[in-house]
């Protein structure tokens, strides 16, 4: 019911040893110029209490990233306004591309990844987030992800 990507779309293996780059499970910095956080796109599964989720990367401005990092382990972070950003994960199941779709990262309690919300759009992924998906769609996604990994 959940799939993730290990890094933003623009991450390259050569960045791993660079002093101005960082990649953790929740934050990423590239060349001290590009800043990302991992968050969850949550999609209700119609006819159940379950939620399907994509763990994705969202780019943030340097100021918003610094603010989020400062509050990373603080209960105060829940009071933050959503951070605007751009989706930095390619989910090839969707057409058109998911790269650079406008998003809002809503911080949640410490230990939980931000909730990623779309700016209102008719992109198929945004529609799924608003309206939900049927269990058969979850199976289709699982089959497609298994093909990516093989």
Short mmCIF file of N, CA, C and O in Angstrom, two decimals:
data_model
loop_
_atom_site.label_atom_id
_atom_site.label_comp_id
_atom_site.label_asym_id
_atom_site.label_seq_id
_atom_site.Cartn_x
_atom_site.Cartn_y
_atom_site.Cartn_z
N UNK A 1 0.81 -1.20 0.00
CA UNK A 1 0.00 0.00 0.00
C UNK A 1 0.86 1.27 0.00
O UNK A 1 0.35 2.35 0.14
N UNK A 2 2.17 1.07 -0.16
CA UNK A 2 3.07 2.22 -0.13
C UNK A 2 4.31 1.93 -0.97
O UNK A 2 4.87 0.84 -0.87
N UNK A 3 4.69 2.90 -1.77
CA UNK A 3 5.90 2.78 -2.57
C UNK A 3 6.71 4.07 -2.43
O UNK A 3 6.15 5.14 -2.23
N UNK A 4 8.02 3.92 -2.55
CA UNK A 4 8.87 5.10 -2.35
C UNK A 4 9.98 5.14 -3.38
O UNK A 4 10.29 4.15 -4.04
N UNK A 5 10.57 6.32 -3.48
CA UNK A 5 11.75 6.52 -4.31
C UNK A 5 12.88 6.97 -3.39
O UNK A 5 12.65 7.74 -2.46
N UNK A 6 14.08 6.49 -3.62
CA UNK A 6 15.17 6.75 -2.68
C UNK A 6 15.75 8.18 -2.72
O UNK A 6 16.39 8.61 -1.77
N UNK A 7 15.49 8.90 -3.81
CA UNK A 7 16.11 10.23 -3.96
C UNK A 7 15.29 11.04 -4.96
O UNK A 7 14.54 10.49 -5.76
N UNK A 8 15.48 12.36 -4.94
CA UNK A 8 14.82 13.19 -5.97
C UNK A 8 15.28 12.79 -7.37
O UNK A 8 16.37 12.23 -7.55
N UNK A 9 14.47 13.12 -8.33
CA UNK A 9 14.71 12.79 -9.72
C UNK A 9 16.09 13.25 -10.21
O UNK A 9 16.73 12.58 -11.01
N UNK A 10 16.57 14.37 -9.71
CA UNK A 10 17.82 14.95 -10.19
C UNK A 10 19.07 14.45 -9.45
O UNK A 10 20.19 14.83 -9.80
N UNK A 11 18.89 13.60 -8.46
CA UNK A 11 20.04 13.07 -7.71
C UNK A 11 20.87 12.16 -8.61
O UNK A 11 20.34 11.35 -9.37
N UNK A 12 22.20 12.32 -8.51
CA UNK A 12 23.13 11.46 -9.23
C UNK A 12 24.04 10.78 -8.22
O UNK A 12 24.41 11.38 -7.21
N UNK A 13 24.44 9.55 -8.52
CA UNK A 13 25.31 8.81 -7.59
C UNK A 13 26.60 9.57 -7.28
O UNK A 13 27.13 9.48 -6.18
N UNK A 14 27.09 10.35 -8.24
CA UNK A 14 28.33 11.09 -8.03
C UNK A 14 28.20 12.15 -6.93
O UNK A 14 29.20 12.59 -6.37
N UNK A 15 26.98 12.53 -6.58
CA UNK A 15 26.77 13.51 -5.52
C UNK A 15 27.05 12.94 -4.14
O UNK A 15 27.27 13.69 -3.19
N UNK A 16 27.03 11.62 -4.00
CA UNK A 16 27.12 10.99 -2.68
C UNK A 16 28.36 11.39 -1.90
O UNK A 16 28.30 11.50 -0.67
N UNK A 17 29.47 11.62 -2.57
CA UNK A 17 30.71 11.97 -1.88
C UNK A 17 31.01 13.46 -1.89
O UNK A 17 32.04 13.88 -1.35
N UNK A 18 30.16 14.25 -2.46
CA UNK A 18 30.41 15.70 -2.56
C UNK A 18 30.11 16.37 -1.21
O UNK A 18 29.10 16.08 -0.59
N UNK A 19 30.98 17.27 -0.78
CA UNK A 19 30.78 17.92 0.52
C UNK A 19 29.57 18.85 0.57
O UNK A 19 29.05 19.14 1.64
N UNK A 20 29.10 19.31 -0.59
CA UNK A 20 27.96 20.22 -0.62
C UNK A 20 26.65 19.50 -0.98
O UNK A 20 25.67 20.13 -1.36
N UNK A 21 26.65 18.17 -0.82
CA UNK A 21 25.47 17.36 -1.10
C UNK A 21 25.15 16.48 0.10
O UNK A 21 26.06 16.08 0.84
N UNK A 22 23.88 16.19 0.27
CA UNK A 22 23.44 15.33 1.36
C UNK A 22 22.22 14.57 0.90
O UNK A 22 21.35 15.14 0.22
N UNK A 23 22.15 13.30 1.24
CA UNK A 23 20.94 12.51 0.99
C UNK A 23 20.69 11.64 2.21
O UNK A 23 21.51 10.78 2.54
N UNK A 24 19.59 11.90 2.89
CA UNK A 24 19.14 11.04 3.99
C UNK A 24 17.78 10.47 3.57
O UNK A 24 17.32 10.73 2.45
N UNK A 25 17.14 9.75 4.44
CA UNK A 25 15.84 9.19 4.09
C UNK A 25 14.76 10.26 4.01
O UNK A 25 13.69 10.02 3.44
N UNK A 26 15.02 11.45 4.57
CA UNK A 26 13.99 12.49 4.62
C UNK A 26 14.38 13.83 4.02
O UNK A 26 13.52 14.66 3.76
N UNK A 27 15.67 14.08 3.85
CA UNK A 27 16.13 15.37 3.35
C UNK A 27 17.23 15.17 2.30
O UNK A 27 17.97 14.19 2.35
N UNK A 28 17.31 16.14 1.40
CA UNK A 28 18.33 16.08 0.36
C UNK A 28 18.76 17.51 0.01
O UNK A 28 17.93 18.41 -0.07
N UNK A 29 20.07 17.67 -0.16
CA UNK A 29 20.65 18.93 -0.63
C UNK A 29 21.58 18.58 -1.79
O UNK A 29 22.38 17.65 -1.68
N UNK A 30 21.48 19.31 -2.88
CA UNK A 30 22.34 19.09 -4.04
C UNK A 30 23.10 20.37 -4.32
O UNK A 30 22.49 21.42 -4.58
N UNK A 31 24.44 20.25 -4.25
CA UNK A 31 25.35 21.35 -4.57
C UNK A 31 25.04 22.62 -3.77
O UNK A 31 25.27 23.73 -4.26
N UNK A 32 24.52 22.45 -2.56
CA UNK A 32 24.16 23.58 -1.69
C UNK A 32 23.28 24.60 -2.40
O UNK A 32 23.28 25.79 -2.05
N UNK A 33 22.53 24.14 -3.41
CA UNK A 33 21.67 25.03 -4.19
C UNK A 33 20.24 24.54 -4.35
O UNK A 33 19.35 25.32 -4.63
N UNK A 34 20.05 23.24 -4.20
CA UNK A 34 18.73 22.64 -4.41
C UNK A 34 18.37 21.84 -3.16
O UNK A 34 19.18 21.03 -2.69
N UNK A 35 17.15 22.03 -2.68
CA UNK A 35 16.75 21.49 -1.37
C UNK A 35 15.44 20.72 -1.51
O UNK A 35 14.50 21.18 -2.17
N UNK A 36 15.40 19.55 -0.86
CA UNK A 36 14.26 18.65 -1.00
C UNK A 36 13.91 18.00 0.33
O UNK A 36 14.78 17.77 1.17
N UNK A 37 12.62 17.69 0.49
CA UNK A 37 12.17 16.86 1.61
C UNK A 37 11.31 15.73 1.04
O UNK A 37 10.66 15.89 0.00
N UNK A 38 11.33 14.60 1.73
CA UNK A 38 10.48 13.48 1.36
C UNK A 38 9.13 13.66 2.06
O UNK A 38 9.06 14.10 3.20
N UNK A 39 8.08 13.33 1.35
CA UNK A 39 6.74 13.43 1.91
C UNK A 39 5.84 12.37 1.31
O UNK A 39 6.26 11.60 0.43
N UNK A 40 4.60 12.33 1.76
CA UNK A 40 3.65 11.31 1.33
C UNK A 40 2.49 11.89 0.55
O UNK A 40 1.81 12.81 1.03
N UNK A 41 2.27 11.35 -0.63
CA UNK A 41 1.04 11.58 -1.36
C UNK A 41 0.12 10.46 -0.92
O UNK A 41 0.40 9.28 -1.17
N UNK A 42 -0.95 10.79 -0.23
CA UNK A 42 -1.87 9.77 0.29
C UNK A 42 -3.15 9.78 -0.53
O UNK A 42 -3.72 10.83 -0.80
N UNK A 43 -3.54 8.56 -0.93
CA UNK A 43 -4.71 8.39 -1.79
C UNK A 43 -5.67 7.42 -1.11
O UNK A 43 -5.30 6.27 -0.84
N UNK A 44 -6.90 7.85 -0.81
CA UNK A 44 -7.84 6.93 -0.19
C UNK A 44 -8.20 5.79 -1.13
O UNK A 44 -8.33 5.98 -2.34
N UNK A 45 -8.36 4.60 -0.55
CA UNK A 45 -8.80 3.43 -1.32
C UNK A 45 -10.31 3.31 -1.13
O UNK A 45 -10.78 3.10 0.00
N UNK A 46 -11.03 3.47 -2.20
CA UNK A 46 -12.49 3.48 -2.16
C UNK A 46 -13.00 2.13 -1.65
O UNK A 46 -12.52 1.08 -2.04
N UNK A 47 -13.98 2.20 -0.75
CA UNK A 47 -14.60 0.99 -0.20
C UNK A 47 -13.81 0.36 0.93
O UNK A 47 -14.07 -0.77 1.31
N UNK A 48 -12.83 1.09 1.47
CA UNK A 48 -12.04 0.56 2.58
C UNK A 48 -11.60 1.72 3.47
O UNK A 48 -11.79 2.88 3.13
N UNK A 49 -10.98 1.38 4.57
CA UNK A 49 -10.39 2.39 5.45
C UNK A 49 -8.91 2.58 5.16
O UNK A 49 -8.21 3.26 5.90
N UNK A 50 -8.43 1.97 4.09
CA UNK A 50 -7.01 1.99 3.78
C UNK A 50 -6.63 3.21 2.95
O UNK A 50 -7.47 3.81 2.27
N UNK A 51 -5.35 3.52 3.01
CA UNK A 51 -4.79 4.63 2.24
C UNK A 51 -3.57 4.10 1.50
O UNK A 51 -2.72 3.44 2.08
N UNK A 52 -3.52 4.38 0.21
CA UNK A 52 -2.34 4.07 -0.59
C UNK A 52 -1.45 5.30 -0.55
O UNK A 52 -1.94 6.43 -0.59
N UNK A 53 -0.13 5.11 -0.47
CA UNK A 53 0.74 6.28 -0.45
C UNK A 53 1.98 6.11 -1.31
O UNK A 53 2.51 5.01 -1.45
N UNK A 54 2.37 7.21 -1.90
CA UNK A 54 3.63 7.34 -2.61
C UNK A 54 4.55 8.18 -1.73
O UNK A 54 4.16 9.28 -1.33
N UNK A 55 5.75 7.72 -1.45
CA UNK A 55 6.76 8.57 -0.81
C UNK A 55 7.50 9.26 -1.95
O UNK A 55 8.09 8.59 -2.80
N UNK A 56 7.43 10.57 -1.97
CA UNK A 56 7.99 11.37 -3.06
C UNK A 56 8.88 12.46 -2.50
O UNK A 56 8.90 12.72 -1.29
N UNK A 57 9.59 13.12 -3.38
CA UNK A 57 10.46 14.24 -3.01
C UNK A 57 9.88 15.53 -3.57
O UNK A 57 9.40 15.57 -4.70
N UNK A 58 9.94 16.57 -2.73
CA UNK A 58 9.45 17.88 -3.10
C UNK A 58 10.58 18.88 -2.92
O UNK A 58 11.26 18.88 -1.89
N UNK A 59 10.81 19.71 -3.94
CA UNK A 59 11.82 20.76 -3.80
C UNK A 59 11.22 21.91 -3.01
O UNK A 59 10.05 22.25 -3.16
N UNK A 60 12.05 22.50 -2.16
CA UNK A 60 11.65 23.67 -1.37
C UNK A 60 12.66 24.79 -1.62
O UNK A 60 13.80 24.53 -2.00
N UNK A 61 12.25 26.00 -1.35
CA UNK A 61 13.20 27.11 -1.39
C UNK A 61 14.21 26.91 -0.28
O UNK A 61 13.97 26.17 0.70
N UNK A 62 15.35 27.56 -0.39
CA UNK A 62 16.38 27.46 0.65
C UNK A 62 15.82 27.91 2.00
O UNK A 62 16.06 27.26 3.03
N UNK A 63 15.06 29.00 2.03
CA UNK A 63 14.50 29.50 3.29
C UNK A 63 13.52 28.51 3.90
O UNK A 63 13.56 28.26 5.11
N UNK A 64 12.63 27.96 3.08
CA UNK A 64 11.66 26.99 3.61
C UNK A 64 12.34 25.71 4.07
O UNK A 64 11.96 25.12 5.08
N UNK A 65 13.35 25.27 3.33
CA UNK A 65 14.08 24.08 3.74
C UNK A 65 14.78 24.33 5.08
O UNK A 65 14.73 23.49 5.99
N UNK A 66 15.43 25.49 5.22
CA UNK A 66 16.12 25.82 6.48
C UNK A 66 15.13 25.87 7.64
O UNK A 66 15.40 25.36 8.73
N UNK A 67 13.97 26.46 7.40
CA UNK A 67 12.94 26.53 8.45
C UNK A 67 12.47 25.12 8.83
O UNK A 67 12.36 24.79 10.02
N UNK A 68 12.19 24.29 7.83
CA UNK A 68 11.75 22.91 8.11
C UNK A 68 12.83 22.15 8.85
O UNK A 68 12.54 21.40 9.80
N UNK A 69 14.08 22.32 8.46
CA UNK A 69 15.19 21.63 9.13
C UNK A 69 15.34 22.11 10.57
O UNK A 69 15.56 21.29 11.48
N UNK A 70 15.19 23.41 10.81
CA UNK A 70 15.28 23.95 12.17
C UNK A 70 14.21 23.36 13.09
O UNK A 70 14.45 23.16 14.28
N UNK A 71 13.03 23.09 12.53
CA UNK A 71 11.91 22.58 13.32
C UNK A 71 11.74 21.07 13.22
O UNK A 71 10.75 20.53 13.73
N UNK A 72 12.68 20.39 12.57
CA UNK A 72 12.52 18.97 12.25
C UNK A 72 12.13 18.13 13.47
O UNK A 72 11.28 17.25 13.37
N UNK A 73 12.74 18.38 14.61
CA UNK A 73 12.46 17.58 15.82
C UNK A 73 11.67 18.35 16.87
O UNK A 73 11.66 17.98 18.04
N UNK A 74 10.98 19.39 16.45
CA UNK A 74 10.23 20.24 17.37
C UNK A 74 8.73 20.04 17.19
O UNK A 74 8.22 20.06 16.07
N UNK A 75 7.99 19.90 18.30
CA UNK A 75 6.53 19.82 18.19
C UNK A 75 5.92 21.08 17.58
O UNK A 75 4.80 21.03 17.06
N UNK A 76 6.66 22.18 17.60
CA UNK A 76 6.16 23.43 17.02
C UNK A 76 5.95 23.32 15.51
O UNK A 76 5.22 24.14 14.92
N UNK A 77 6.57 22.34 14.89
CA UNK A 77 6.49 22.25 13.43
C UNK A 77 5.06 22.02 12.94
O UNK A 77 4.73 22.39 11.82
N UNK A 78 4.21 21.45 13.77
CA UNK A 78 2.83 21.19 13.37
C UNK A 78 2.05 22.47 13.10
O UNK A 78 1.05 22.45 12.38
N UNK A 79 2.49 23.58 13.67
CA UNK A 79 1.80 24.86 13.50
C UNK A 79 2.25 25.60 12.23
O UNK A 79 1.70 26.65 11.90
N UNK A 80 3.23 25.06 11.53
CA UNK A 80 3.76 25.71 10.33
C UNK A 80 2.71 25.74 9.21
O UNK A 80 1.95 24.79 9.03
N UNK A 81 2.71 26.83 8.47
CA UNK A 81 1.93 26.89 7.24
C UNK A 81 2.56 25.91 6.25
O UNK A 81 3.76 25.63 6.33
N UNK A 82 1.79 25.37 5.32
CA UNK A 82 2.39 24.47 4.32
C UNK A 82 3.48 25.18 3.53
O UNK A 82 3.40 26.37 3.26
N UNK A 83 4.51 24.42 3.19
CA UNK A 83 5.60 24.93 2.35
C UNK A 83 5.26 24.64 0.91
O UNK A 83 4.96 23.50 0.55
N UNK A 84 5.33 25.65 0.05
CA UNK A 84 5.08 25.40 -1.37
C UNK A 84 6.35 24.81 -1.99
O UNK A 84 7.46 25.10 -1.55
N UNK A 85 6.14 23.96 -2.96
CA UNK A 85 7.27 23.32 -3.62
C UNK A 85 6.87 22.71 -4.94
O UNK A 85 5.75 22.92 -5.42
N UNK A 86 7.79 21.94 -5.49
CA UNK A 86 7.59 21.31 -6.80
C UNK A 86 7.92 19.84 -6.67
O UNK A 86 8.96 19.47 -6.10
N UNK A 87 7.06 19.00 -7.20
CA UNK A 87 7.30 17.56 -7.13
C UNK A 87 8.58 17.23 -7.90
O UNK A 87 8.76 17.66 -9.04
N UNK A 88 9.46 16.47 -7.26
CA UNK A 88 10.76 16.12 -7.84
C UNK A 88 10.92 14.61 -7.92
O UNK A 88 12.01 14.08 -7.74
N UNK A 89 9.82 13.93 -8.17
CA UNK A 89 9.80 12.48 -8.35
C UNK A 89 9.03 12.17 -9.61
O UNK A 89 7.92 12.68 -9.80
N UNK A 90 9.61 11.36 -10.46
CA UNK A 90 8.92 10.92 -11.67
C UNK A 90 8.18 9.63 -11.35
O UNK A 90 8.81 8.63 -11.01
N UNK A 91 6.87 9.67 -11.45
CA UNK A 91 6.05 8.47 -11.30
C UNK A 91 5.55 8.14 -12.70
O UNK A 91 4.58 8.71 -13.17
N UNK A 92 6.26 7.23 -13.36
CA UNK A 92 6.03 7.01 -14.79
C UNK A 92 4.70 6.36 -15.11
O UNK A 92 4.34 6.25 -16.28
N UNK A 93 3.95 5.96 -14.10
CA UNK A 93 2.59 5.45 -14.32
C UNK A 93 1.66 6.55 -14.83
O UNK A 93 0.59 6.26 -15.35
N UNK A 94 2.05 7.79 -14.60
CA UNK A 94 1.16 8.91 -14.88
C UNK A 94 1.64 9.71 -16.08
O UNK A 94 2.82 9.94 -16.25
N UNK A 95 0.67 10.13 -16.89
CA UNK A 95 0.92 10.99 -18.03
C UNK A 95 -0.04 12.15 -17.91
O UNK A 95 -1.23 11.92 -17.68
N UNK A 96 0.43 13.38 -18.04
CA UNK A 96 1.79 13.79 -18.29
C UNK A 96 2.70 13.56 -17.09
O UNK A 96 2.26 13.12 -16.03
N UNK A 97 3.96 13.91 -17.25
CA UNK A 97 4.97 13.72 -16.22
C UNK A 97 4.54 14.34 -14.89
O UNK A 97 3.82 15.33 -14.85
N UNK A 98 5.03 13.75 -13.82
CA UNK A 98 4.78 14.29 -12.49
C UNK A 98 5.86 15.29 -12.06
O UNK A 98 5.73 15.93 -11.02
N UNK A 99 6.92 15.41 -12.82
CA UNK A 99 8.01 16.32 -12.47
C UNK A 99 7.53 17.77 -12.51
O UNK A 99 6.87 18.19 -13.46
N UNK A 100 7.87 18.50 -11.46
CA UNK A 100 7.59 19.93 -11.33
C UNK A 100 6.12 20.30 -11.22
O UNK A 100 5.73 21.44 -11.50
N UNK A 101 5.29 19.37 -10.74
CA UNK A 101 3.92 19.74 -10.41
C UNK A 101 3.94 20.53 -9.11
O UNK A 101 4.67 20.21 -8.18
N UNK A 102 3.14 21.58 -9.03
CA UNK A 102 3.09 22.45 -7.84
C UNK A 102 2.45 21.70 -6.68
O UNK A 102 1.41 21.07 -6.83
N UNK A 103 3.14 21.76 -5.53
CA UNK A 103 2.67 21.04 -4.35
C UNK A 103 2.76 21.92 -3.11
O UNK A 103 3.38 22.98 -3.12
N UNK A 104 2.15 21.40 -2.04
CA UNK A 104 2.25 22.00 -0.70
C UNK A 104 2.63 20.88 0.26
O UNK A 104 1.97 19.83 0.28
N UNK A 105 3.69 21.09 1.02
CA UNK A 105 4.14 20.11 2.01
C UNK A 105 3.63 20.55 3.38
O UNK A 105 4.02 21.60 3.89
N UNK A 106 2.72 19.77 3.94
CA UNK A 106 2.15 20.05 5.26
C UNK A 106 2.92 19.26 6.31
O UNK A 106 2.91 18.02 6.27
N UNK A 107 3.57 19.96 7.23
CA UNK A 107 4.30 19.25 8.28
C UNK A 107 3.31 18.58 9.22
O UNK A 107 2.18 19.03 9.39
N UNK A 108 3.77 17.49 9.80
CA UNK A 108 2.96 16.71 10.74
C UNK A 108 3.78 16.48 12.00
O UNK A 108 4.91 16.95 12.10
N UNK A 109 3.24 15.73 12.95
CA UNK A 109 3.99 15.50 14.20
C UNK A 109 5.38 14.91 13.93
O UNK A 109 5.60 14.23 12.92
N UNK A 110 6.28 15.18 14.86
CA UNK A 110 7.65 14.67 14.76
C UNK A 110 7.59 13.16 14.53
O UNK A 110 6.83 12.44 15.17
N UNK A 111 8.41 12.71 13.59
CA UNK A 111 8.44 11.29 13.25
C UNK A 111 7.57 10.92 12.07
O UNK A 111 7.65 9.81 11.55
N UNK A 112 6.72 11.85 11.62
CA UNK A 112 5.87 11.60 10.45
C UNK A 112 6.32 12.48 9.30
O UNK A 112 6.62 13.66 9.48
N UNK A 113 6.33 11.89 8.12
CA UNK A 113 6.68 12.66 6.93
C UNK A 113 5.58 13.65 6.59
O UNK A 113 4.41 13.42 6.90
N UNK A 114 5.94 14.74 5.93
CA UNK A 114 4.91 15.72 5.52
C UNK A 114 3.88 15.08 4.59
O UNK A 114 4.17 14.15 3.83
N UNK A 115 2.69 15.62 4.65
CA UNK A 115 1.61 15.27 3.73
C UNK A 115 1.75 16.18 2.52
O UNK A 115 1.86 17.40 2.66
N UNK A 116 1.79 15.59 1.33
CA UNK A 116 1.95 16.36 0.10
C UNK A 116 0.59 16.53 -0.57
O UNK A 116 -0.09 15.56 -0.88
N UNK A 117 0.23 17.78 -0.75
CA UNK A 117 -1.05 18.13 -1.37
C UNK A 117 -0.76 18.85 -2.68
O UNK A 117 0.20 19.61 -2.79
N UNK A 118 -1.61 18.64 -3.64
CA UNK A 118 -1.47 19.28 -4.95
C UNK A 118 -2.14 20.63 -4.97
O UNK A 118 -3.18 20.82 -4.36
N UNK A 119 -1.56 21.52 -5.74
CA UNK A 119 -2.30 22.69 -6.13
C UNK A 119 -3.43 22.16 -7.03
O UNK A 119 -3.22 21.20 -7.78
N UNK A 120 -4.63 22.74 -6.95
CA UNK A 120 -5.73 22.19 -7.76
C UNK A 120 -5.34 22.06 -9.24
O UNK A 120 -4.89 23.02 -9.86
N UNK A 121 -5.48 20.86 -9.74
CA UNK A 121 -5.12 20.56 -11.12
C UNK A 121 -5.91 19.33 -11.57
O UNK A 121 -6.44 18.59 -10.74
N UNK A 122 -5.94 19.11 -12.85
CA UNK A 122 -6.60 17.92 -13.40
C UNK A 122 -5.60 16.82 -13.74
O UNK A 122 -5.95 15.85 -14.42
N UNK A 123 -4.37 16.94 -13.27
CA UNK A 123 -3.40 15.87 -13.48
C UNK A 123 -3.98 14.59 -12.88
O UNK A 123 -4.57 14.61 -11.80
N UNK A 124 -3.83 13.43 -13.55
CA UNK A 124 -4.43 12.19 -13.06
C UNK A 124 -4.04 11.83 -11.61
O UNK A 124 -4.89 11.32 -10.86
N UNK A 125 -2.82 12.11 -11.20
CA UNK A 125 -2.41 11.82 -9.82
C UNK A 125 -3.16 12.71 -8.83
O UNK A 125 -3.60 12.27 -7.78
N UNK A 126 -3.32 13.98 -9.18
CA UNK A 126 -4.07 14.90 -8.32
C UNK A 126 -5.53 14.49 -8.23
O UNK A 126 -6.14 14.55 -7.15
N UNK A 127 -6.09 14.05 -9.34
CA UNK A 127 -7.48 13.59 -9.34
C UNK A 127 -7.62 12.37 -8.43
O UNK A 127 -8.56 12.28 -7.63
N UNK A 128 -6.67 11.42 -8.53
CA UNK A 128 -6.72 10.25 -7.66
C UNK A 128 -6.64 10.65 -6.19
O UNK A 128 -7.35 10.08 -5.36
N UNK A 129 -5.80 11.62 -5.88
CA UNK A 129 -5.68 12.05 -4.48
C UNK A 129 -7.01 12.64 -3.99
O UNK A 129 -7.41 12.40 -2.85
N UNK A 130 -7.70 13.37 -4.84
CA UNK A 130 -8.98 13.98 -4.46
C UNK A 130 -10.11 12.98 -4.38
O UNK A 130 -10.95 13.05 -3.49
N UNK A 131 -10.16 12.04 -5.33
CA UNK A 131 -11.34 11.19 -5.46
C UNK A 131 -11.14 9.77 -4.95
O UNK A 131 -12.11 9.05 -4.75
N UNK A 132 -9.88 9.35 -4.77
CA UNK A 132 -9.60 8.00 -4.33
C UNK A 132 -9.42 7.04 -5.50
O UNK A 132 -9.65 7.39 -6.66
N UNK A 133 -8.98 5.83 -5.16
CA UNK A 133 -8.78 4.78 -6.17
C UNK A 133 -9.43 3.50 -5.68
O UNK A 133 -9.60 3.28 -4.48
N UNK A 134 -9.79 2.65 -6.61
CA UNK A 134 -10.40 1.37 -6.28
C UNK A 134 -9.29 0.34 -6.02
O UNK A 134 -8.15 0.53 -6.48
N UNK A 135 -9.59 -0.74 -5.31
CA UNK A 135 -8.57 -1.76 -5.02
C UNK A 135 -7.89 -2.31 -6.28
O UNK A 135 -6.69 -2.61 -6.26
N UNK A 136 -8.61 -2.41 -7.39
CA UNK A 136 -8.02 -2.90 -8.63
C UNK A 136 -6.91 -1.97 -9.11
O UNK A 136 -5.91 -2.43 -9.66
N UNK A 137 -7.07 -0.67 -8.89
CA UNK A 137 -6.03 0.29 -9.27
C UNK A 137 -4.78 0.09 -8.42
O UNK A 137 -3.67 0.19 -8.92
N UNK A 138 -4.97 -0.23 -7.14
CA UNK A 138 -3.83 -0.52 -6.26
C UNK A 138 -3.06 -1.71 -6.82
O UNK A 138 -1.83 -1.69 -6.89
N UNK A 139 -3.77 -2.74 -7.25
CA UNK A 139 -3.10 -3.92 -7.84
C UNK A 139 -2.37 -3.54 -9.12
O UNK A 139 -1.24 -4.00 -9.35
N UNK A 140 -2.98 -2.72 -9.95
CA UNK A 140 -2.31 -2.27 -11.19
C UNK A 140 -1.01 -1.53 -10.88
O UNK A 140 0.01 -1.73 -11.54
N UNK A 141 -1.07 -0.66 -9.87
CA UNK A 141 0.13 0.08 -9.46
C UNK A 141 1.20 -0.88 -8.97
O UNK A 141 2.37 -0.78 -9.35
N UNK A 142 0.80 -1.85 -8.13
CA UNK A 142 1.76 -2.83 -7.60
C UNK A 142 2.43 -3.60 -8.73
O UNK A 142 3.65 -3.80 -8.72
N UNK A 143 1.66 -4.03 -9.72
CA UNK A 143 2.23 -4.77 -10.85
C UNK A 143 3.21 -3.89 -11.63
O UNK A 143 4.29 -4.34 -12.02
N UNK A 144 2.85 -2.63 -11.84
CA UNK A 144 3.75 -1.72 -12.58
C UNK A 144 5.03 -1.48 -11.80
O UNK A 144 6.12 -1.48 -12.39
N UNK A 145 4.94 -1.29 -10.49
CA UNK A 145 6.15 -1.04 -9.67
C UNK A 145 7.04 -2.27 -9.68
O UNK A 145 8.26 -2.15 -9.78
N UNK A 146 6.47 -3.45 -9.62
CA UNK A 146 7.27 -4.67 -9.68
C UNK A 146 8.01 -4.78 -11.01
O UNK A 146 9.15 -5.22 -11.05
N UNK A 147 7.40 -4.32 -12.09
CA UNK A 147 8.08 -4.32 -13.39
C UNK A 147 9.23 -3.33 -13.41
O UNK A 147 10.26 -3.58 -14.01
N UNK A 148 9.08 -2.16 -12.74
CA UNK A 148 10.16 -1.17 -12.69
C UNK A 148 11.37 -1.76 -11.98
O UNK A 148 12.50 -1.51 -12.35
N UNK A 149 11.10 -2.53 -10.91
CA UNK A 149 12.18 -3.06 -10.07
C UNK A 149 12.88 -4.26 -10.69
O UNK A 149 13.91 -4.67 -10.21
N UNK A 150 12.31 -4.82 -11.75
CA UNK A 150 12.96 -6.00 -12.33
C UNK A 150 13.77 -5.68 -13.55
O UNK A 150 13.94 -4.62 -13.96
#
